[in-house]
Amino acid sequence: MRRFFFDPNNRKGDSIFLADEESRHIAKVLRLPAGSEIELLDGQGTVYQAIIVATGRQVEARIAAVVVEDQGAGKAVWVGQGILKGEKMDTVVQKCTELGVSRFSPFASSRCQGKADLGQNRKRHERWQRIGLAACKQCLRPRLMQIDAPVDLADLLRDTDATLCLLFWEEEKAVHLQDIPELPEAQSVALLLGPEGGFSREEIDLARRFGWLTVSLGERILRAETATLTAVSIVQYLSGNL
Ligand code: SAM
């Protein structure tokens, strides 16, 4: 059955009013008439069976039943990603959604290539949110991945409150993911991966002062997007989520 997300603020009793993009998709692209059955997701883990009652610029649907209620008790995996050029970032957002990352925070750091202004960052953030939403629908994930607006690395290092904070660094030779005994049971894990140019020595020192542990992904230097997807996959596997 076709799935659409809605903003829980746009629910009145059993009536759901869909946002512009989802309404356009239903009315103009799919041309679903009133009476069609759809699934509606609140992005927080609940999936509803619903019937379209009005189409047009704003589609209205009525909830018929709750299909799935995901309590979200599993491990929270938070990815901090140095902003990558062009479509590489889109790929990382899409794949992290599929792999079950709960929160994704793009960050700017000293070795990010090209400096984006506020307007560009806002546009890219909106694009990543659209990509995340589409990936959730495709992989039948009921809970949206939270995608933050870009922040500075120093703010992210300071503000992360995960149980375990891991920074992936190609110069770390001793610590690998399988060497961290608390990883499988940790309630929340933050994974930090650098942009194409990696982290500077000063950034590594700052992260360590904030309690981040540096971790290796092996002897070869991986491309940034390969490193992120590898790190997430291993963490999810060791945590029983893959
Ligand atoms: N500093 C390097 C350079 O410019 O040649 C490489 C940066 S690498 C392309 C991008 C990011 O991927 C790094 O900041 C790191 O987070 C991650 N990464 C790549 N290979 C890694 C490895 N073998 N171990 C840990 N992290 C790795």
Coordinates of N, CA and C and ligand atoms in Angstrom, one line a residue:
M1 N 0.8 -1.2 0.0 CA 0.0 0.0 0.0 C 0.9 1.3 0.0
R2 N 0.4 2.3 -0.7 CA 1.2 3.6 -0.7 C 1.4 4.2 0.7
R3 N 2.6 4.7 0.9 CA 2.9 5.3 2.3 C 3.1 6.8 2.1
F4 N 2.7 7.5 3.1 CA 2.9 9.0 3.1 C 3.2 9.4 4.5
F5 N 4.0 10.4 4.7 CA 4.3 10.9 6.0 C 3.4 12.1 6.3
F6 N 3.1 12.4 7.5 CA 2.4 13.6 7.9 C 3.0 14.2 9.1
D7 N 2.8 15.5 9.3 CA 3.2 16.2 10.5 C 2.2 16.0 11.6
P8 N 2.5 15.4 12.8 CA 1.5 15.1 13.8 C 0.8 16.4 14.2
N9 N 1.4 17.6 14.0 CA 0.7 18.8 14.3 C -0.5 19.1 13.4
N10 N -0.5 18.4 12.2 CA -1.6 18.5 11.3 C -2.7 17.4 11.4
R11 N -2.8 16.9 12.6 CA -3.8 15.9 12.9 C -4.9 16.6 13.8
K12 N -6.2 16.4 13.4 CA -7.3 16.9 14.2 C -8.2 15.7 14.5
G13 N -8.1 15.1 15.6 CA -8.9 13.9 15.9 C -8.4 12.8 15.0
D14 N -9.3 12.2 14.2 CA -8.9 11.2 13.2 C -8.6 11.7 11.8
S15 N -8.7 13.0 11.7 CA -8.4 13.6 10.4 C -7.0 14.1 10.3
I16 N -6.4 13.8 9.1 CA -5.0 14.1 8.9 C -5.0 15.0 7.7
F17 N -4.3 16.2 7.8 CA -4.1 17.1 6.6 C -2.7 17.0 6.2
L18 N -2.5 16.6 4.9 CA -1.1 16.3 4.4 C -0.5 17.6 3.9
A19 N 0.8 17.6 4.1 CA 1.6 18.8 3.6 C 1.6 18.9 2.1
D20 N 2.1 20.0 1.6 CA 2.0 20.3 0.2 C 2.6 19.2 -0.7
E21 N 3.9 18.8 -0.3 CA 4.5 17.8 -1.2 C 3.8 16.5 -1.3
E22 N 3.4 16.0 -0.1 CA 2.7 14.7 -0.1 C 1.3 14.8 -0.8
S23 N 0.7 16.0 -0.6 CA -0.6 16.2 -1.2 C -0.5 16.2 -2.7
R24 N 0.6 16.9 -3.2 CA 0.8 17.0 -4.7 C 1.1 15.6 -5.2
H25 N 1.8 14.8 -4.5 CA 2.2 13.4 -4.9 C 0.9 12.6 -5.1
I26 N 0.0 12.7 -4.1 CA -1.2 11.9 -4.1 C -2.2 12.4 -5.2
A27 N -2.4 13.7 -5.3 CA -3.4 14.3 -6.2 C -2.9 14.4 -7.6
K28 N -1.7 14.9 -7.8 CA -1.2 15.2 -9.2 C -0.4 14.0 -9.8
V29 N 0.4 13.4 -9.0 CA 1.3 12.3 -9.6 C 0.6 11.0 -9.6
L30 N 0.1 10.6 -8.5 CA -0.6 9.2 -8.4 C -2.1 9.3 -8.8
R31 N -2.7 10.5 -8.7 CA -4.1 10.7 -9.0 C -5.0 9.7 -8.2
L32 N -4.7 9.6 -6.9 CA -5.5 8.7 -6.1 C -6.8 9.4 -5.8
P33 N -8.0 8.8 -6.0 CA -9.3 9.5 -5.8 C -9.7 9.3 -4.3
A34 N -10.7 10.1 -3.9 CA -11.2 9.9 -2.5 C -11.7 8.5 -2.4
G35 N -11.6 8.0 -1.2 CA -12.0 6.6 -1.0 C -10.8 5.6 -1.1
S36 N -9.6 6.1 -1.6 CA -8.4 5.2 -1.7 C -7.9 4.9 -0.3
E37 N -7.4 3.7 -0.2 CA -6.7 3.3 1.1 C -5.3 3.6 1.0
I38 N -4.7 4.2 2.0 CA -3.3 4.5 2.1 C -2.7 4.2 3.5
E39 N -1.4 4.3 3.6 CA -0.8 4.2 4.9 C -0.2 5.5 5.3
L40 N -0.4 6.0 6.5 CA 0.1 7.3 6.9 C 1.1 7.1 8.1
L41 N 2.2 7.7 8.0 CA 3.2 7.6 9.1 C 3.5 8.9 9.7
D42 N 3.5 8.9 11.0 CA 3.8 10.2 11.7 C 5.3 10.5 11.9
G43 N 6.1 9.6 11.4 CA 7.6 9.9 11.4 C 8.2 9.5 12.8
Q44 N 7.3 9.2 13.8 CA 7.8 8.9 15.1 C 7.6 7.4 15.5
G45 N 7.2 6.7 14.5 CA 7.2 5.2 14.7 C 5.8 4.6 14.5
T46 N 4.7 5.4 14.4 CA 3.4 4.8 14.2 C 2.9 4.9 12.8
V47 N 2.4 3.8 12.3 CA 1.9 3.7 10.9 C 0.4 3.5 11.1
Y48 N -0.4 4.2 10.3 CA -1.9 4.1 10.4 C -2.4 3.7 9.0
Q49 N -3.5 2.9 9.0 CA -4.2 2.7 7.8 C -5.2 3.8 7.7
A50 N -5.4 4.4 6.5 CA -6.3 5.6 6.4 C -7.0 5.6 5.0
I51 N -8.0 6.4 5.0 CA -8.8 6.5 3.7 C -8.8 8.0 3.3
I52 N -8.5 8.2 2.0 CA -8.5 9.6 1.5 C -10.0 10.1 1.5
V53 N -10.2 11.3 2.1 CA -11.6 11.8 2.1 C -11.7 13.0 1.2
A54 N -10.6 13.7 1.0 CA -10.7 14.9 0.1 C -9.3 15.0 -0.6
T55 N -9.3 15.2 -1.9 CA -8.0 15.5 -2.6 C -8.0 16.9 -3.1
G56 N -6.9 17.3 -3.8 CA -6.8 18.7 -4.2 C -5.5 19.3 -3.6
R57 N -5.4 20.6 -3.4 CA -4.2 21.2 -3.0 C -3.8 20.6 -1.6
Q58 N -4.8 20.4 -0.7 CA -4.4 19.8 0.5 C -5.3 18.5 0.7
V59 N -4.6 17.4 0.7 CA -5.3 16.1 0.8 C -5.7 15.9 2.3
E60 N -6.9 15.4 2.5 CA -7.3 15.1 3.9 C -7.6 13.6 3.9
A61 N -7.1 12.9 4.9 CA -7.4 11.5 5.1 C -7.9 11.2 6.5
R62 N -8.7 10.1 6.6 CA -9.2 9.7 7.9 C -8.6 8.4 8.4
I63 N -8.1 8.4 9.6 CA -7.5 7.2 10.2 C -8.5 6.1 10.4
A64 N -8.2 4.9 9.9 CA -9.1 3.8 10.1 C -8.6 2.8 11.2
A65 N -7.3 2.7 11.3 CA -6.7 1.7 12.2 C -5.2 2.0 12.4
V66 N -4.7 1.6 13.5 CA -3.2 1.6 13.8 C -2.6 0.3 13.2
V67 N -1.6 0.4 12.4 CA -1.0 -0.8 11.8 C 0.2 -1.2 12.6
V68 N 1.1 -0.3 12.9 CA 2.4 -0.6 13.6 C 2.6 0.5 14.6
E69 N 3.1 0.1 15.8 CA 3.5 1.1 16.8 C 4.9 0.7 17.2
D70 N 5.9 1.5 16.7 CA 7.3 1.2 17.0 C 7.7 2.0 18.2
Q71 N 8.0 1.3 19.3 CA 8.3 2.1 20.6 C 9.8 2.7 20.5
G72 N 10.5 2.3 19.6 CA 11.9 2.9 19.4 C 12.8 2.6 20.5
A73 N 12.7 1.4 21.1 CA 13.6 1.1 22.3 C 15.0 0.7 21.9
G74 N 15.3 0.5 20.6 CA 16.6 0.1 20.2 C 17.7 1.2 20.4
K75 N 18.9 0.8 20.0 CA 20.0 1.7 20.2 C 19.9 2.9 19.3
A76 N 20.2 4.1 19.8 CA 20.2 5.3 19.0 C 21.6 5.5 18.3
V77 N 21.6 5.5 17.0 CA 22.9 5.7 16.3 C 22.9 7.1 15.7
W78 N 23.8 7.9 16.1 CA 23.9 9.3 15.7 C 25.1 9.4 14.8
V79 N 25.0 10.0 13.6 CA 26.1 10.1 12.7 C 26.4 11.6 12.5
G80 N 27.6 12.1 12.8 CA 28.1 13.4 12.5 C 29.0 13.3 11.2
Q81 N 28.6 14.0 10.2 CA 29.3 13.8 8.9 C 29.8 15.1 8.4
G82 N 31.2 15.2 8.2 CA 31.8 16.4 7.6 C 31.1 16.6 6.3
I83 N 30.7 17.8 5.9 CA 30.0 18.1 4.7 C 30.8 17.7 3.5
L84 N 30.2 16.9 2.6 CA 30.9 16.4 1.4 C 30.4 17.2 0.2
K85 N 31.2 17.1 -0.8 CA 30.8 17.8 -2.0 C 29.7 17.1 -2.8
G86 N 28.8 18.0 -3.4 CA 27.8 17.5 -4.3 C 26.9 16.3 -3.9
E87 N 26.8 15.4 -4.8 CA 25.9 14.3 -4.5 C 26.4 13.2 -3.6
K88 N 27.6 13.3 -3.2 CA 28.1 12.3 -2.2 C 27.3 12.4 -0.9
M89 N 27.0 13.6 -0.5 CA 26.3 13.8 0.7 C 24.9 13.2 0.6
D90 N 24.3 13.4 -0.6 CA 22.9 12.8 -0.8 C 23.0 11.3 -0.6
T91 N 24.0 10.7 -1.2 CA 24.2 9.2 -1.1 C 24.3 8.8 0.4
V92 N 25.1 9.6 1.1 CA 25.3 9.2 2.6 C 24.0 9.3 3.3
V93 N 23.2 10.4 3.1 CA 21.9 10.6 3.8 C 21.0 9.4 3.4
Q94 N 20.9 9.1 2.1 CA 20.0 8.0 1.7 C 20.4 6.7 2.4
K95 N 21.7 6.4 2.4 CA 22.1 5.0 2.9 C 22.1 5.0 4.4
C96 N 22.4 6.1 5.1 CA 22.3 6.1 6.5 C 20.8 5.9 6.9
T97 N 19.9 6.4 6.2 CA 18.4 6.2 6.5 C 18.1 4.7 6.3
E98 N 18.6 4.1 5.3 CA 18.3 2.7 5.0 C 18.9 1.8 6.1
L99 N 20.1 2.3 6.6 CA 20.8 1.5 7.6 C 20.3 1.7 9.1
G100 N 19.3 2.6 9.2 CA 18.7 2.7 10.5 C 19.3 3.8 11.4
V101 N 20.1 4.7 10.9 CA 20.7 5.8 11.7 C 19.5 6.6 12.3
S102 N 19.6 7.0 13.5 CA 18.4 7.8 14.1 C 18.6 9.3 13.9
R103 N 19.8 9.7 13.9 CA 20.0 11.2 13.8 C 21.3 11.4 12.9
F104 N 21.2 12.5 12.1 CA 22.3 12.8 11.2 C 22.6 14.2 11.3
S105 N 23.9 14.5 11.6 CA 24.3 16.0 11.8 C 25.4 16.3 10.9
P106 N 25.1 17.1 9.8 CA 26.2 17.5 8.9 C 27.0 18.6 9.7
F107 N 28.4 18.6 9.5 CA 29.2 19.6 10.2 C 30.2 20.2 9.2
A108 N 30.5 21.5 9.5 CA 31.6 22.2 8.7 C 32.8 22.1 9.6
S109 N 34.0 21.9 8.9 CA 35.2 21.8 9.7 C 36.3 22.4 8.8
S110 N 37.6 22.4 9.3 CA 38.6 23.1 8.6 C 39.0 22.6 7.2
R111 N 38.7 21.3 7.0 CA 39.1 20.7 5.7 C 37.9 20.3 4.8
C112 N 36.8 20.9 5.1 CA 35.7 20.8 4.2 C 36.0 21.5 2.9
Q113 N 35.7 21.0 1.8 CA 36.0 21.6 0.5 C 34.9 22.6 0.1
G114 N 35.3 23.8 -0.1 CA 34.4 24.9 -0.5 C 33.5 25.3 0.7
K115 N 33.4 26.6 0.8 CA 32.6 27.1 2.0 C 31.2 27.5 1.5
A116 N 30.2 26.9 2.0 CA 28.8 27.2 1.6 C 28.3 28.3 2.5
D117 N 27.5 29.2 1.9 CA 26.9 30.3 2.7 C 25.6 29.7 3.3
L118 N 25.0 30.6 4.2 CA 23.8 30.2 4.9 C 22.7 29.7 4.0
G119 N 22.4 30.5 2.9 CA 21.4 30.2 2.0 C 21.6 28.8 1.3
Q120 N 22.8 28.6 0.9 CA 23.1 27.3 0.3 C 22.9 26.1 1.2
N121 N 23.4 26.4 2.5 CA 23.2 25.3 3.5 C 21.8 25.0 3.8
R122 N 20.9 26.1 3.8 CA 19.5 25.9 4.0 C 18.9 25.0 2.9
K123 N 19.3 25.4 1.7 CA 18.8 24.6 0.5 C 19.2 23.1 0.6
R124 N 20.5 22.9 0.9 CA 21.0 21.6 0.9 C 20.3 20.8 2.1
H125 N 20.1 21.5 3.2 CA 19.4 20.8 4.3 C 18.0 20.4 3.9
E126 N 17.3 21.2 3.2 CA 15.9 20.9 2.8 C 16.0 19.7 1.8
R127 N 17.0 19.7 0.9 CA 17.2 18.6 0.0 C 17.5 17.3 0.7
W128 N 18.3 17.3 1.7 CA 18.7 16.1 2.5 C 17.4 15.6 3.2
Q129 N 16.6 16.5 3.7 CA 15.3 16.1 4.4 C 14.4 15.4 3.4
R130 N 14.4 15.9 2.2 CA 13.5 15.2 1.1 C 14.1 13.8 0.8
I131 N 15.4 13.8 0.7 CA 16.0 12.5 0.4 C 15.8 11.5 1.5
G132 N 15.9 11.9 2.8 CA 15.7 11.1 3.9 C 14.2 10.5 3.9
L133 N 13.3 11.4 3.6 CA 11.9 11.1 3.6 C 11.6 10.0 2.6
A134 N 12.2 10.2 1.4 CA 11.9 9.2 0.3 C 12.6 7.9 0.6
A135 N 13.8 7.9 1.3 CA 14.4 6.7 1.7 C 13.6 5.9 2.7
C136 N 13.0 6.7 3.6 CA 12.2 6.0 4.7 C 11.0 5.3 4.0
K137 N 10.4 5.9 3.0 CA 9.3 5.3 2.4 C 9.7 4.0 1.6
Q138 N 10.9 4.2 1.0 CA 11.4 3.0 0.2 C 11.7 1.8 1.0
C139 N 12.4 2.1 2.2 CA 12.8 0.9 3.0 C 11.8 0.6 4.1
L140 N 10.6 1.1 4.0 CA 9.6 0.8 5.0 C 10.0 1.1 6.4
R141 N 10.7 2.2 6.6 CA 11.1 2.5 7.9 C 10.0 3.5 8.5
P142 N 9.5 3.2 9.7 CA 8.4 4.0 10.2 C 8.8 5.3 10.9
R143 N 10.1 5.3 11.3 CA 10.6 6.5 12.1 C 11.5 7.3 11.2
L144 N 11.3 8.6 11.1 CA 12.2 9.4 10.3 C 13.6 9.5 10.9
M145 N 14.6 9.6 10.0 CA 15.9 10.0 10.5 C 15.9 11.5 10.8
Q146 N 16.3 11.9 12.0 CA 16.3 13.3 12.2 C 17.6 13.9 11.5
I147 N 17.4 14.9 10.6 CA 18.5 15.5 9.9 C 18.6 16.9 10.3
D148 N 19.7 17.2 11.0 CA 20.0 18.5 11.6 C 20.5 19.5 10.5
A149 N 20.3 20.8 10.8 CA 20.9 21.8 9.9 C 22.4 21.8 10.2
P150 N 23.3 22.1 9.2 CA 24.7 22.1 9.4 C 25.1 22.9 10.6
V151 N 26.1 22.4 11.4 CA 26.7 23.1 12.5 C 28.2 23.1 12.4
D152 N 28.9 23.8 13.3 CA 30.3 23.8 13.3 C 30.8 22.6 14.1
L153 N 31.9 22.0 13.7 CA 32.4 20.8 14.3 C 32.6 21.0 15.8
A154 N 33.1 22.2 16.3 CA 33.4 22.4 17.7 C 32.1 22.3 18.5
D155 N 31.0 22.8 17.9 CA 29.7 22.8 18.6 C 29.2 21.3 18.7
L156 N 29.4 20.6 17.7 CA 28.9 19.2 17.7 C 29.7 18.4 18.7
L157 N 31.0 18.6 18.7 CA 31.9 17.8 19.7 C 31.5 18.1 21.1
R158 N 31.1 19.4 21.4 CA 30.8 19.7 22.7 C 29.4 19.3 23.1
D159 N 28.4 19.3 22.2 CA 27.0 19.1 22.5 C 26.5 17.7 22.5
T160 N 27.3 16.8 21.9 CA 26.9 15.4 21.8 C 26.8 14.7 23.1
D161 N 25.6 14.1 23.4 CA 25.4 13.5 24.7 C 25.2 12.0 24.7
A162 N 25.8 11.3 23.6 CA 25.6 9.9 23.4 C 26.5 9.2 24.5
T163 N 26.1 7.9 24.8 CA 26.8 7.1 25.8 C 28.2 6.9 25.4
L164 N 28.4 6.7 24.1 CA 29.7 6.3 23.5 C 29.9 7.2 22.3
C165 N 31.1 7.9 22.3 CA 31.3 8.9 21.2 C 32.6 8.4 20.5
L166 N 32.4 8.0 19.2 CA 33.5 7.5 18.4 C 33.9 8.3 17.2
L167 N 35.1 8.7 17.1 CA 35.6 9.5 15.9 C 36.5 8.6 15.1
F168 N 36.1 8.5 13.8 CA 36.9 7.6 12.9 C 38.0 8.4 12.3
W169 N 39.2 7.8 12.5 CA 40.5 8.5 12.1 C 41.4 7.5 11.5
E170 N 41.9 7.8 10.3 CA 42.8 6.9 9.6 C 44.1 6.7 10.3
E171 N 44.5 7.7 11.2 CA 45.8 7.6 11.8 C 45.7 6.8 13.1
E172 N 44.5 6.4 13.5 CA 44.4 5.6 14.7 C 44.8 4.1 14.3
K173 N 45.7 3.5 15.0 CA 46.1 2.2 14.6 C 45.7 1.1 15.6
A174 N 45.4 1.5 16.8 CA 45.2 0.5 17.9 C 43.8 0.1 18.1
V175 N 42.9 1.0 18.0 CA 41.5 0.7 18.4 C 40.6 0.5 17.2
H176 N 39.9 -0.7 17.2 CA 39.0 -1.0 16.1 C 37.6 -1.2 16.8
L177 N 36.6 -1.2 16.0 CA 35.2 -1.3 16.6 C 35.0 -2.6 17.4
Q178 N 35.6 -3.7 17.0 CA 35.5 -4.9 17.7 C 36.3 -4.9 19.0
D179 N 37.1 -3.9 19.3 CA 37.9 -3.8 20.5 C 37.1 -3.0 21.6
I180 N 35.9 -2.6 21.3 CA 35.2 -1.7 22.3 C 34.1 -2.5 22.9
P181 N 34.3 -3.1 24.1 CA 33.4 -4.1 24.7 C 32.0 -3.5 25.0
E182 N 32.0 -2.2 25.3 CA 30.7 -1.6 25.7 C 29.8 -1.3 24.5
L183 N 30.3 -1.4 23.2 CA 29.6 -1.0 22.1 C 28.3 -1.7 21.9
P184 N 28.2 -3.1 21.9 CA 27.0 -3.8 21.6 C 25.8 -3.3 22.5
E185 N 26.1 -3.1 23.8 CA 25.0 -2.7 24.7 C 24.8 -1.3 24.9
A186 N 25.6 -0.4 24.4 CA 25.5 1.1 24.6 C 24.1 1.5 24.1
Q187 N 23.4 2.4 24.9 CA 22.1 2.9 24.6 C 22.2 3.8 23.4
S188 N 23.2 4.6 23.3 CA 23.4 5.5 22.2 C 24.8 5.6 21.8
V189 N 25.1 5.7 20.5 CA 26.4 5.8 20.0 C 26.5 6.9 19.0
A190 N 27.5 7.8 19.1 CA 27.7 8.9 18.2 C 28.9 8.5 17.3
L191 N 28.8 8.6 16.0 CA 29.9 8.3 15.1 C 30.2 9.5 14.3
L192 N 31.5 9.9 14.3 CA 31.9 11.1 13.7 C 32.9 10.7 12.5
L193 N 32.5 11.2 11.3 CA 33.3 10.9 10.1 C 33.7 12.2 9.4
G194 N 34.9 12.3 9.0 CA 35.4 13.6 8.4 C 35.0 13.8 7.0
P195 N 35.2 15.0 6.5 CA 35.0 15.3 5.1 C 36.1 14.7 4.2
E196 N 36.1 15.0 2.9 CA 37.1 14.4 2.0 C 38.5 14.6 2.5
G197 N 38.8 15.8 3.1 CA 40.1 16.2 3.5 C 40.5 15.7 4.9
G198 N 39.5 15.0 5.6 CA 39.8 14.4 6.9 C 39.7 15.5 8.0
F199 N 40.3 15.0 9.2 CA 40.3 15.9 10.4 C 41.8 16.5 10.5
S200 N 41.9 17.7 11.0 CA 43.2 18.2 11.3 C 43.6 17.7 12.7
R201 N 44.9 17.8 13.0 CA 45.4 17.3 14.3 C 44.8 18.1 15.5
E202 N 44.5 19.4 15.2 CA 43.9 20.2 16.3 C 42.5 19.7 16.6
E203 N 41.8 19.3 15.5 CA 40.4 18.8 15.7 C 40.4 17.5 16.4
I204 N 41.4 16.7 16.1 CA 41.5 15.4 16.9 C 41.7 15.6 18.4
D205 N 42.6 16.6 18.6 CA 43.0 16.9 20.0 C 41.7 17.4 20.8
L206 N 41.0 18.3 20.1 CA 39.8 18.9 20.7 C 38.8 17.8 21.0
A207 N 38.6 16.9 20.0 CA 37.6 15.8 20.2 C 38.0 15.0 21.4
R208 N 39.2 14.7 21.5 CA 39.7 13.8 22.6 C 39.4 14.5 24.0
R209 N 39.6 15.9 24.0 CA 39.4 16.6 25.2 C 37.9 16.5 25.6
F210 N 37.0 16.4 24.6 CA 35.6 16.3 24.9 C 35.2 14.8 25.1
G211 N 36.1 13.9 25.2 CA 35.8 12.5 25.5 C 35.6 11.6 24.3
W212 N 35.9 12.1 23.1 CA 35.7 11.2 21.9 C 36.8 10.2 21.8
L213 N 36.5 9.0 21.5 CA 37.5 7.9 21.3 C 37.8 7.8 19.8
T214 N 39.1 7.8 19.4 CA 39.4 7.6 18.0 C 39.5 6.1 17.7
V215 N 38.9 5.8 16.5 CA 38.7 4.4 16.1 C 39.2 4.3 14.6
S216 N 39.8 3.1 14.3 CA 40.3 2.8 13.0 C 39.3 1.9 12.2
L217 N 39.3 2.1 10.9 CA 38.5 1.2 10.0 C 39.4 0.4 9.2
G218 N 40.6 0.1 9.7 CA 41.6 -0.7 9.0 C 42.7 0.1 8.4
E219 N 43.6 -0.6 7.7 CA 44.8 0.1 7.2 C 44.7 0.9 6.0
R220 N 43.6 0.6 5.2 CA 43.5 1.4 4.0 C 42.7 2.7 4.3
I221 N 43.0 3.7 3.5 CA 42.2 5.0 3.7 C 41.0 4.9 2.8
L222 N 39.9 4.9 3.4 CA 38.6 4.8 2.6 C 38.1 6.2 2.2
R223 N 37.4 6.2 1.1 CA 36.8 7.5 0.7 C 35.8 7.8 1.8
A224 N 35.5 9.1 1.9 CA 34.7 9.6 3.0 C 33.3 8.8 3.1
E225 N 32.7 8.7 1.9 CA 31.3 8.1 1.9 C 31.4 6.6 2.2
T226 N 32.5 5.9 1.8 CA 32.7 4.5 2.1 C 32.9 4.3 3.6
A227 N 33.7 5.2 4.2 CA 34.0 5.1 5.6 C 32.7 5.2 6.4
T228 N 31.9 6.2 6.1 CA 30.6 6.4 6.9 C 29.8 5.1 6.8
L229 N 29.6 4.6 5.6 CA 28.7 3.5 5.4 C 29.2 2.2 6.1
T230 N 30.6 2.1 6.0 CA 31.2 1.0 6.7 C 31.1 1.0 8.2
A231 N 31.4 2.2 8.7 CA 31.3 2.4 10.2 C 29.8 2.1 10.7
V232 N 28.8 2.7 10.0 CA 27.4 2.5 10.4 C 27.1 1.0 10.3
S233 N 27.5 0.3 9.2 CA 27.1 -1.1 9.0 C 27.7 -2.0 10.1
I234 N 29.0 -1.7 10.5 CA 29.6 -2.5 11.5 C 29.0 -2.3 12.9
V235 N 28.7 -1.0 13.2 CA 28.1 -0.7 14.5 C 26.7 -1.4 14.5
Q236 N 25.9 -1.3 13.5 CA 24.6 -1.9 13.5 C 24.7 -3.4 13.6
Y237 N 25.7 -4.0 12.9 CA 25.9 -5.4 13.0 C 26.2 -5.9 14.4
L238 N 27.2 -5.2 15.0 CA 27.7 -5.6 16.4 C 26.5 -5.3 17.4
S239 N 25.6 -4.5 17.0 CA 24.5 -4.2 18.0 C 23.3 -5.0 17.7
G240 N 23.4 -5.9 16.7 CA 22.2 -6.8 16.4 C 21.1 -6.1 15.6
N241 N 21.5 -5.0 14.9 CA 20.5 -4.3 14.1 C 20.6 -4.5 12.6
L242 N 21.3 -5.5 12.2 CA 21.5 -5.7 10.8 C 21.4 -7.2 10.5
Ligands
SAM1 N1 43.0 12.8 5.7 C1 42.9 11.9 4.6 C2 43.4 12.6 3.4 O1 43.0 13.7 3.1 O2 44.1 11.9 2.7 C3 41.7 11.0 4.4 C4 40.4 11.5 4.8 S1 39.2 10.2 4.4 C5 39.0 10.3 2.7 C6 37.7 10.9 5.0 C7 37.2 10.4 6.4 O3 36.9 9.0 6.3 C8 38.2 10.5 7.5 O4 38.1 11.8 8.1 C9 37.7 9.4 8.5 O5 36.7 9.9 9.3 C10 37.3 8.3 7.5 N2 38.2 7.3 7.3 C11 38.7 6.9 6.1 N3 39.5 5.8 6.2 C12 39.6 5.5 7.5 C13 40.3 4.5 8.2 N4 41.0 3.6 7.7 N5 40.0 4.5 9.6 C14 39.2 5.3 10.2 N6 38.6 6.3 9.5 C15 38.7 6.4 8.2

